[in-house]
Coordinates of N, CA and C in Angstrom, one line a residue:
M820 N 77.9 3.8 98.6 CA 76.7 4.6 98.6 C 75.5 3.7 98.5
R821 N 74.5 3.9 99.3 CA 73.3 3.0 99.3 C 72.5 3.3 98.0
T822 N 72.0 2.2 97.4 CA 71.2 2.3 96.2 C 70.0 3.2 96.5
G823 N 69.8 4.2 95.6 CA 68.7 5.1 95.8 C 69.0 6.3 96.5
T824 N 70.1 6.4 97.2 CA 70.5 7.6 97.9 C 71.0 8.6 96.9
P825 N 70.5 9.8 97.0 CA 70.9 10.9 96.1 C 72.4 11.2 96.3
F826 N 73.1 11.4 95.2 CA 74.5 11.7 95.3 C 74.8 13.0 96.0
F827 N 75.6 13.0 97.0 CA 75.9 14.2 97.8 C 76.5 15.3 97.0
G828 N 77.2 15.0 96.0 CA 77.8 16.0 95.1 C 76.8 17.1 94.7
W829 N 75.5 16.6 94.4 CA 74.5 17.6 94.0 C 74.1 18.6 95.1
Q830 N 74.2 18.1 96.3 CA 74.0 19.0 97.5 C 75.1 20.0 97.5
V831 N 76.3 19.6 97.2 CA 77.4 20.5 97.2 C 77.2 21.6 96.1
V832 N 76.7 21.2 95.0 CA 76.4 22.1 93.9 C 75.4 23.2 94.4
G833 N 74.4 22.7 95.2 CA 73.4 23.6 95.7 C 74.0 24.6 96.7
A834 N 75.0 24.1 97.5 CA 75.7 25.0 98.4 C 76.5 26.0 97.7
A835 N 77.2 25.5 96.6 CA 78.0 26.5 95.8 C 77.2 27.5 95.1
F836 N 76.0 27.1 94.7 CA 75.0 28.0 94.1 C 74.7 29.1 95.1
T837 N 74.4 28.7 96.3 CA 74.1 29.7 97.3 C 75.2 30.7 97.6
V838 N 76.5 30.1 97.7 CA 77.6 31.0 97.9 C 77.7 32.0 96.7
A839 N 77.5 31.5 95.5 CA 77.5 32.4 94.4 C 76.5 33.5 94.4
V840 N 75.3 33.1 94.9 CA 74.2 34.1 95.1 C 74.7 35.3 96.0
F841 N 75.3 34.9 97.1 CA 75.7 36.0 98.0 C 76.9 36.7 97.5
S842 N 77.9 36.0 96.9 CA 79.1 36.6 96.4 C 78.8 37.6 95.3
W843 N 78.2 37.1 94.2 CA 77.9 38.0 93.1 C 76.9 39.1 93.5
G844 N 75.9 38.8 94.3 CA 74.9 39.8 94.7 C 75.6 41.0 95.4
I845 N 76.6 40.7 96.3 CA 77.2 41.8 97.0 C 78.4 42.4 96.2
N846 N 79.2 41.6 95.6 CA 80.5 42.0 95.1 C 80.5 42.4 93.6
F847 N 79.6 41.8 92.9 CA 79.5 42.1 91.4 C 78.4 43.1 91.1
Y848 N 77.2 42.7 91.6 CA 76.0 43.6 91.3 C 75.8 44.7 92.4
G849 N 76.3 44.4 93.6 CA 76.2 45.3 94.6 C 76.8 46.7 94.4
P850 N 78.0 46.8 93.7 CA 78.5 48.1 93.5 C 77.6 49.2 92.9
S851 N 76.6 48.7 92.0 CA 75.7 49.6 91.5 C 74.8 50.2 92.6
V852 N 74.4 49.3 93.5 CA 73.6 49.8 94.7 C 74.4 50.8 95.5
I853 N 75.7 50.4 95.8 CA 76.6 51.2 96.6 C 76.8 52.6 96.0
L854 N 77.0 52.6 94.7 CA 77.3 53.9 94.0 C 76.1 54.8 94.1
H855 N 74.9 54.3 93.8 CA 73.7 55.2 93.8 C 73.4 55.6 95.3
A856 N 73.5 54.7 96.2 CA 73.1 55.0 97.6 C 74.1 56.0 98.2
L857 N 75.4 55.8 98.0 CA 76.3 56.8 98.6 C 76.2 58.2 98.0
Q858 N 76.1 58.2 96.7 CA 76.0 59.5 96.0 C 74.7 60.2 96.5
A859 N 73.6 59.5 96.6 CA 72.4 60.1 97.1 C 72.4 60.6 98.5
R860 N 73.1 59.8 99.4 CA 73.1 60.1 100.8 C 74.2 61.1 101.1
E861 N 75.4 60.9 100.6 CA 76.5 61.8 101.0 C 76.8 62.9 100.0
G862 N 76.3 62.8 98.8 CA 76.5 63.8 97.8 C 77.9 63.8 97.2
W863 N 78.6 62.7 97.4 CA 80.0 62.5 96.9 C 80.0 62.4 95.4
P864 N 81.0 62.9 94.7 CA 81.1 62.7 93.2 C 81.0 61.2 92.8
P865 N 80.3 60.9 91.8 CA 80.3 59.5 91.4 C 81.7 58.9 91.1
S866 N 82.6 59.8 90.6 CA 83.9 59.4 90.2 C 84.7 58.9 91.5
L867 N 84.4 59.6 92.6 CA 85.1 59.2 93.9 C 84.7 57.9 94.3
I868 N 83.4 57.6 94.3 CA 82.9 56.3 94.7 C 83.3 55.3 93.8
A869 N 83.3 55.6 92.5 CA 83.7 54.6 91.5 C 85.2 54.2 91.6
A870 N 86.0 55.2 92.1 CA 87.4 54.9 92.3 C 87.6 53.8 93.5
A871 N 86.8 54.0 94.5 CA 86.8 53.0 95.6 C 86.3 51.6 95.1
I872 N 85.3 51.6 94.3 CA 84.8 50.4 93.7 C 85.8 49.7 92.8
T873 N 86.5 50.5 92.1 CA 87.6 50.0 91.2 C 88.7 49.3 92.1
L874 N 89.0 49.9 93.2 CA 89.9 49.3 94.2 C 89.4 48.0 94.6
H875 N 88.2 47.9 94.9 CA 87.6 46.6 95.2 C 87.9 45.5 94.2
F876 N 87.7 45.8 92.9 CA 88.0 44.8 91.9 C 89.4 44.5 91.7
L877 N 90.3 45.6 91.7 CA 91.7 45.4 91.5 C 92.3 44.6 92.7
A878 N 92.0 44.9 93.9 CA 92.5 44.2 95.1 C 92.1 42.7 95.0
S879 N 90.8 42.5 94.6 CA 90.3 41.1 94.6 C 91.1 40.3 93.6
G880 N 91.5 40.9 92.4 CA 92.3 40.2 91.4 C 93.6 39.8 91.9
L881 N 94.2 40.6 92.8 CA 95.5 40.3 93.4 C 95.3 39.1 94.4
I882 N 94.3 39.2 95.3 CA 94.1 38.2 96.3 C 93.8 36.9 95.8
V883 N 93.0 36.8 94.7 CA 92.5 35.5 94.2 C 93.7 34.6 93.7
T884 N 94.8 35.2 93.4 CA 95.9 34.4 92.9 C 96.5 33.5 94.1
R885 N 96.2 33.9 95.3 CA 96.6 33.2 96.5 C 95.6 32.1 97.0
L886 N 94.4 32.1 96.3 CA 93.4 31.2 96.8 C 93.7 29.8 96.9
P887 N 94.3 29.1 95.9 CA 94.7 27.7 96.0 C 95.6 27.5 97.2
A888 N 96.6 28.4 97.4 CA 97.5 28.2 98.6 C 96.7 28.3 99.9
L889 N 95.7 29.2 99.9 CA 94.9 29.4 101.1 C 94.1 28.1 101.4
H890 N 93.5 27.6 100.3 CA 92.7 26.3 100.5 C 93.6 25.2 101.0
R891 N 94.8 25.1 100.5 CA 95.7 24.0 101.0 C 96.1 24.2 102.5
R892 N 96.3 25.5 102.9 CA 96.8 25.7 104.2 C 95.6 25.7 105.3
F893 N 94.5 26.3 104.9 CA 93.4 26.4 105.9 C 92.2 25.6 105.6
G894 N 92.1 25.1 104.5 CA 90.9 24.2 104.1 C 89.8 25.0 103.5
L895 N 89.0 24.3 102.7 CA 87.9 24.9 102.0 C 86.9 25.6 102.9
V896 N 86.5 24.9 104.0 CA 85.5 25.4 104.9 C 85.9 26.7 105.5
A897 N 87.1 26.8 106.1 CA 87.6 28.0 106.8 C 87.7 29.1 105.8
V898 N 88.2 28.9 104.6 CA 88.4 30.0 103.7 C 87.1 30.5 103.2
T899 N 86.1 29.6 102.9 CA 84.8 30.0 102.5 C 84.1 30.8 103.5
R900 N 84.2 30.3 104.8 CA 83.6 31.1 105.9 C 84.2 32.5 106.0
A901 N 85.5 32.6 105.9 CA 86.2 33.8 105.9 C 85.7 34.7 104.8
G902 N 85.6 34.2 103.6 CA 85.1 34.9 102.5 C 83.7 35.5 102.6
L903 N 82.8 34.7 103.1 CA 81.4 35.1 103.3 C 81.4 36.2 104.4
L904 N 82.2 36.0 105.5 CA 82.2 37.0 106.5 C 82.8 38.3 106.0
A905 N 83.8 38.2 105.1 CA 84.3 39.4 104.5 C 83.3 40.1 103.7
C906 N 82.5 39.3 102.9 CA 81.4 39.9 102.1 C 80.5 40.7 103.1
A907 N 80.1 40.0 104.2 CA 79.2 40.6 105.1 C 79.8 41.9 105.7
L908 N 81.0 41.8 106.2 CA 81.7 43.0 106.8 C 81.8 44.1 105.7
G909 N 82.1 43.8 104.5 CA 82.2 44.8 103.5 C 80.9 45.5 103.3
A910 N 79.8 44.7 103.2 CA 78.5 45.4 103.0 C 78.2 46.3 104.1
L911 N 78.5 45.8 105.3 CA 78.3 46.7 106.5 C 79.1 48.0 106.5
L912 N 80.4 47.8 106.1 CA 81.2 49.0 106.1 C 80.8 50.0 104.9
W913 N 80.4 49.5 103.8 CA 80.0 50.4 102.8 C 78.7 51.2 103.3
G914 N 77.9 50.5 104.0 CA 76.7 51.1 104.4 C 76.9 52.2 105.5
Q915 N 78.0 52.0 106.3 CA 78.4 52.9 107.4 C 79.3 54.0 106.9
A916 N 79.8 54.0 105.7 CA 80.7 55.0 105.3 C 80.1 56.4 105.3
A917 N 80.7 57.3 106.1 CA 80.3 58.7 106.2 C 81.3 59.7 105.8
Q918 N 82.6 59.2 105.6 CA 83.7 60.0 105.1 C 84.3 59.2 104.0
P919 N 84.8 59.9 103.0 CA 85.4 59.2 101.8 C 86.4 58.2 102.2
W920 N 87.3 58.4 103.1 CA 88.3 57.5 103.5 C 87.7 56.1 104.0
Q921 N 86.5 56.2 104.5 CA 85.9 55.0 105.0 C 85.5 54.0 103.9
M922 N 85.5 54.4 102.7 CA 85.3 53.5 101.6 C 86.5 52.6 101.4
L923 N 87.7 53.0 101.8 CA 88.9 52.2 101.6 C 88.7 50.8 102.4
P924 N 88.5 50.8 103.7 CA 88.4 49.5 104.3 C 87.2 48.7 103.8
A925 N 86.1 49.4 103.4 CA 85.0 48.7 102.8 C 85.3 48.0 101.5
A926 N 86.1 48.7 100.7 CA 86.5 48.1 99.4 C 87.4 46.9 99.6
L927 N 88.3 47.0 100.6 CA 89.3 45.9 100.8 C 88.5 44.7 101.4
A928 N 87.5 45.0 102.2 CA 86.8 43.8 102.8 C 86.0 43.1 101.7
T929 N 85.3 43.9 100.9 CA 84.6 43.2 99.8 C 85.5 42.6 98.8
A930 N 86.7 43.2 98.6 CA 87.7 42.6 97.7 C 88.1 41.2 98.2
L931 N 88.3 41.1 99.5 CA 88.7 39.8 100.1 C 87.5 38.8 100.0
G932 N 86.3 39.3 100.2 CA 85.2 38.4 100.1 C 85.0 37.9 98.7
W933 N 85.1 38.8 97.7 CA 85.0 38.4 96.3 C 86.0 37.4 95.9
A934 N 87.3 37.6 96.3 CA 88.4 36.7 95.9 C 88.1 35.3 96.5
L935 N 87.6 35.2 97.7 CA 87.5 33.9 98.4 C 86.2 33.2 98.1
T936 N 85.3 33.8 97.4 CA 84.0 33.2 97.1 C 83.5 33.2 95.7
S937 N 84.3 33.7 94.8 CA 83.9 33.8 93.4 C 84.3 32.6 92.5
G938 N 84.7 32.9 91.3 CA 84.8 31.8 90.3 C 85.7 30.7 90.7
V939 N 87.0 31.0 91.1 CA 87.9 30.0 91.4 C 87.4 29.2 92.6
A940 N 86.8 29.9 93.6 CA 86.3 29.2 94.8 C 85.1 28.2 94.4
I941 N 84.2 28.7 93.6 CA 83.1 27.8 93.2 C 83.6 26.5 92.5
N942 N 84.6 26.7 91.7 CA 85.2 25.5 91.0 C 85.8 24.6 92.0
A943 N 86.5 25.1 93.0 CA 87.1 24.3 94.1 C 86.1 23.5 94.9
M944 N 84.9 24.1 95.1 CA 83.9 23.4 95.8 C 83.3 22.2 95.0
V945 N 83.1 22.4 93.7 CA 82.3 21.5 92.9 C 83.2 20.4 92.3
A946 N 84.4 20.8 91.7 CA 85.2 19.9 90.9 C 85.5 18.6 91.5
P947 N 85.8 18.5 92.8 CA 86.2 17.2 93.4 C 85.1 16.1 93.3
W948 N 83.9 16.6 93.2 CA 82.7 15.7 93.2 C 82.3 15.1 91.8
F949 N 82.9 15.7 90.8 CA 82.4 15.3 89.4 C 83.6 15.2 88.5
D950 N 83.4 14.3 87.5 CA 84.3 14.1 86.4 C 83.5 14.2 85.1
R951 N 82.8 13.2 84.8 CA 82.1 13.2 83.5 C 81.0 14.3 83.5
R952 N 80.4 14.6 84.6 CA 79.3 15.6 84.7 C 79.8 16.9 85.3
R953 N 81.1 17.2 85.3 CA 81.6 18.4 85.9 C 81.1 19.6 85.3
G954 N 81.0 19.6 83.9 CA 80.6 20.8 83.2 C 79.1 21.2 83.6
A955 N 78.3 20.2 83.7 CA 76.9 20.4 84.0 C 76.8 20.9 85.5
A956 N 77.6 20.3 86.4 CA 77.5 20.7 87.8 C 78.0 22.1 88.0
L957 N 79.1 22.5 87.3 CA 79.6 23.8 87.4 C 78.6 24.9 86.8
S958 N 78.0 24.5 85.7 CA 77.0 25.4 85.1 C 75.9 25.7 86.1
M959 N 75.4 24.6 86.8 CA 74.3 24.8 87.8 C 74.8 25.7 88.9
A960 N 76.0 25.4 89.4 CA 76.5 26.2 90.5 C 76.7 27.7 90.1
F961 N 77.2 27.9 88.9 CA 77.4 29.3 88.5 C 76.1 30.1 88.1
N962 N 75.0 29.3 88.0 CA 73.7 30.0 87.9 C 73.4 30.9 89.1
G963 N 74.1 30.6 90.2 CA 73.9 31.4 91.4 C 74.4 32.8 91.2
A964 N 75.4 33.0 90.3 CA 75.8 34.3 90.0 C 74.7 35.2 89.4
S965 N 74.0 34.7 88.5 CA 72.8 35.4 87.9 C 71.7 35.6 89.0
A966 N 71.5 34.6 89.8 CA 70.5 34.7 90.8 C 70.9 35.8 91.8
G967 N 72.2 36.0 92.1 CA 72.6 37.1 92.9 C 72.1 38.4 92.4
G968 N 72.2 38.6 91.1 CA 71.7 39.8 90.5 C 70.2 40.0 90.6
L969 N 69.5 38.9 90.6 CA 68.1 38.9 90.7 C 67.5 39.0 92.1
L970 N 68.3 38.5 93.1 CA 67.8 38.4 94.4 C 68.5 39.4 95.4
V971 N 69.8 39.3 95.5 CA 70.5 40.1 96.6 C 70.5 41.6 96.2
A972 N 70.9 41.9 95.0 CA 71.0 43.4 94.7 C 69.7 44.1 94.8
P973 N 68.6 43.5 94.2 CA 67.3 44.2 94.4 C 66.8 44.2 95.8
L974 N 67.1 43.2 96.6 CA 66.8 43.2 98.0 C 67.5 44.4 98.7
W975 N 68.8 44.5 98.4 CA 69.6 45.5 99.0 C 69.1 46.9 98.6
A976 N 68.8 47.1 97.4 CA 68.2 48.4 96.9 C 66.9 48.7 97.5
G977 N 66.0 47.6 97.6 CA 64.7 47.8 98.1 C 64.7 48.2 99.6
L978 N 65.6 47.5 100.4 CA 65.7 47.8 101.8 C 66.3 49.2 102.0
T979 N 67.2 49.6 101.1 CA 67.8 50.9 101.1 C 66.7 52.0 101.0
A980 N 65.8 51.8 100.0 CA 64.7 52.7 99.8 C 63.8 52.9 101.0
T981 N 63.7 51.8 101.8 CA 62.7 51.9 102.9 C 63.4 52.1 104.2
L982 N 64.6 51.6 104.4 CA 65.3 51.7 105.7 C 66.5 52.6 105.7
G983 N 67.0 53.0 104.6 CA 68.2 53.7 104.5 C 69.4 52.8 104.2
F984 N 70.4 53.3 103.6 CA 71.5 52.5 103.2 C 72.2 51.8 104.3
A985 N 72.5 52.5 105.4 CA 73.2 51.9 106.5 C 72.5 50.7 107.1
Q986 N 71.2 50.8 107.4 CA 70.4 49.8 108.0 C 70.2 48.6 107.0
A987 N 69.9 49.0 105.7 CA 69.8 47.9 104.7 C 71.0 47.1 104.6
S988 N 72.2 47.7 104.6 CA 73.5 47.0 104.5 C 73.7 46.1 105.7
A989 N 73.3 46.6 106.9 CA 73.4 45.7 108.1 C 72.5 44.5 108.0
W990 N 71.3 44.6 107.4 CA 70.5 43.4 107.3 C 71.0 42.4 106.2
V991 N 71.6 43.0 105.1 CA 72.2 42.1 104.1 C 73.4 41.4 104.7
A992 N 74.2 42.1 105.5 CA 75.4 41.5 106.1 C 75.0 40.4 107.1
L993 N 73.9 40.7 107.9 CA 73.5 39.7 108.8 C 73.0 38.4 108.1
L994 N 72.2 38.6 107.0 CA 71.8 37.4 106.2 C 72.9 36.6 105.8
V995 N 73.9 37.2 105.2 CA 75.0 36.4 104.6 C 75.8 35.7 105.7
A996 N 76.1 36.4 106.8 CA 76.8 35.8 107.9 C 76.1 34.6 108.5
L997 N 74.8 34.8 108.8 CA 74.0 33.7 109.5 C 73.8 32.5 108.6
A998 N 73.6 32.8 107.3 CA 73.4 31.7 106.4 C 74.7 31.0 105.9
G999 N 75.7 31.8 105.7 CA 77.0 31.3 105.2 C 77.7 30.4 106.1
W1000 N 77.8 30.8 107.4 CA 78.6 30.0 108.3 C 78.2 28.5 108.4
P1001 N 76.9 28.2 108.7 CA 76.5 26.8 108.8 C 76.5 26.1 107.4
L1002 N 76.2 26.9 106.3 CA 76.3 26.3 105.0 C 77.6 25.7 104.7
A1003 N 78.7 26.4 105.0 CA 80.0 26.0 104.7 C 80.4 24.7 105.5
G1004 N 80.0 24.7 106.7 CA 80.3 23.6 107.6 C 79.6 22.3 107.2
R1005 N 78.3 22.5 106.8 CA 77.5 21.3 106.5 C 77.8 20.7 105.2
W1006 N 78.0 21.5 104.1 CA 78.1 20.9 102.8 C 79.5 21.0 102.2
L1007 N 80.3 21.8 102.7 CA 81.7 21.9 102.1 C 82.7 21.2 102.9
R1008 N 82.4 20.7 104.1 CA 83.4 19.9 104.9 C 83.6 18.5 104.4
P1009 N 82.5 17.8 104.0 CA 82.7 16.4 103.5 C 83.5 16.4 102.2
T1010 N 84.2 15.3 102.0 CA 84.9 15.0 100.8 C 84.4 13.7 100.2
P1011 N 84.6 13.5 98.9 CA 84.2 12.3 98.3 C 84.9 11.1 98.9
A1012 N 86.2 11.2 99.2 CA 86.9 10.0 99.8 C 86.4 9.8 101.2
G1013 N 86.2 10.9 101.9 CA 85.7 10.7 103.3 C 84.3 10.1 103.4
M1014 N 83.5 10.2 102.4 CA 82.2 9.6 102.3 C 82.2 8.3 101.6
G1015 N 83.3 7.9 101.1 CA 83.4 6.6 100.4 C 82.7 6.7 99.0
L1016 N 82.8 7.9 98.4 CA 82.1 8.1 97.1 C 83.1 8.3 96.0
F1017 N 82.6 8.1 94.8 CA 83.4 8.3 93.6 C 82.8 9.5 92.8
P1018 N 83.5 10.1 91.9 CA 83.0 11.2 91.2 C 81.7 10.8 90.4
D1019 N 80.8 11.7 90.3 CA 79.5 11.6 89.6 C 78.6 10.5 90.3
G1020 N 79.0 10.0 91.5 CA 78.2 9.0 92.1 C 78.4 7.6 91.6
A1021 N 79.5 7.4 90.9 CA 79.7 6.1 90.2 C 80.0 5.1 91.3
A1022 N 79.7 3.8 90.9 CA 79.9 2.7 91.9 C 81.4 2.4 92.2
G1023 N 82.3 2.9 91.4 CA 83.7 2.7 91.7 C 84.3 1.8 90.6

């Protein structure tokens, strides 16, 4: 590493932060937007919508147990891209749901996205780049979770109020897909060994 060159690991932290913004914004804070929007638009009982949201969380918990194996088989970039696209697809499907059964594929899509881009995934992105400063790096990356609640969920709710839930969800989905695909390729593809770097930017 050239003297004075910023350690690339911190750029990876920034990328992981952004993934967390999208992931938590849609999959953790987003269900409150979904519940209110679908109940207001379709008049479905809150308990029915909540059951679909519960499926989202339960299915995600099952899928995430396979995440390390998926990373080994397909690589971090491909799995992260798939997860972000699943988040986008899920948001789109929630917005388009006009019959109760249509919440099922929406819940499964966001479940997949949540499993592939949440806590275990953020750790897999950041941990290889840090040793002594891993705790600080992970804390910075996980701040994206809170930012998702401050940015994505209010954006989704605000767009819903002005454009309607279906169109608002389409815009959120487009944002995540267009931003997430190049982000994963640019910052998650390099490895410390491939760049000739040591954890924390140490000289070796």
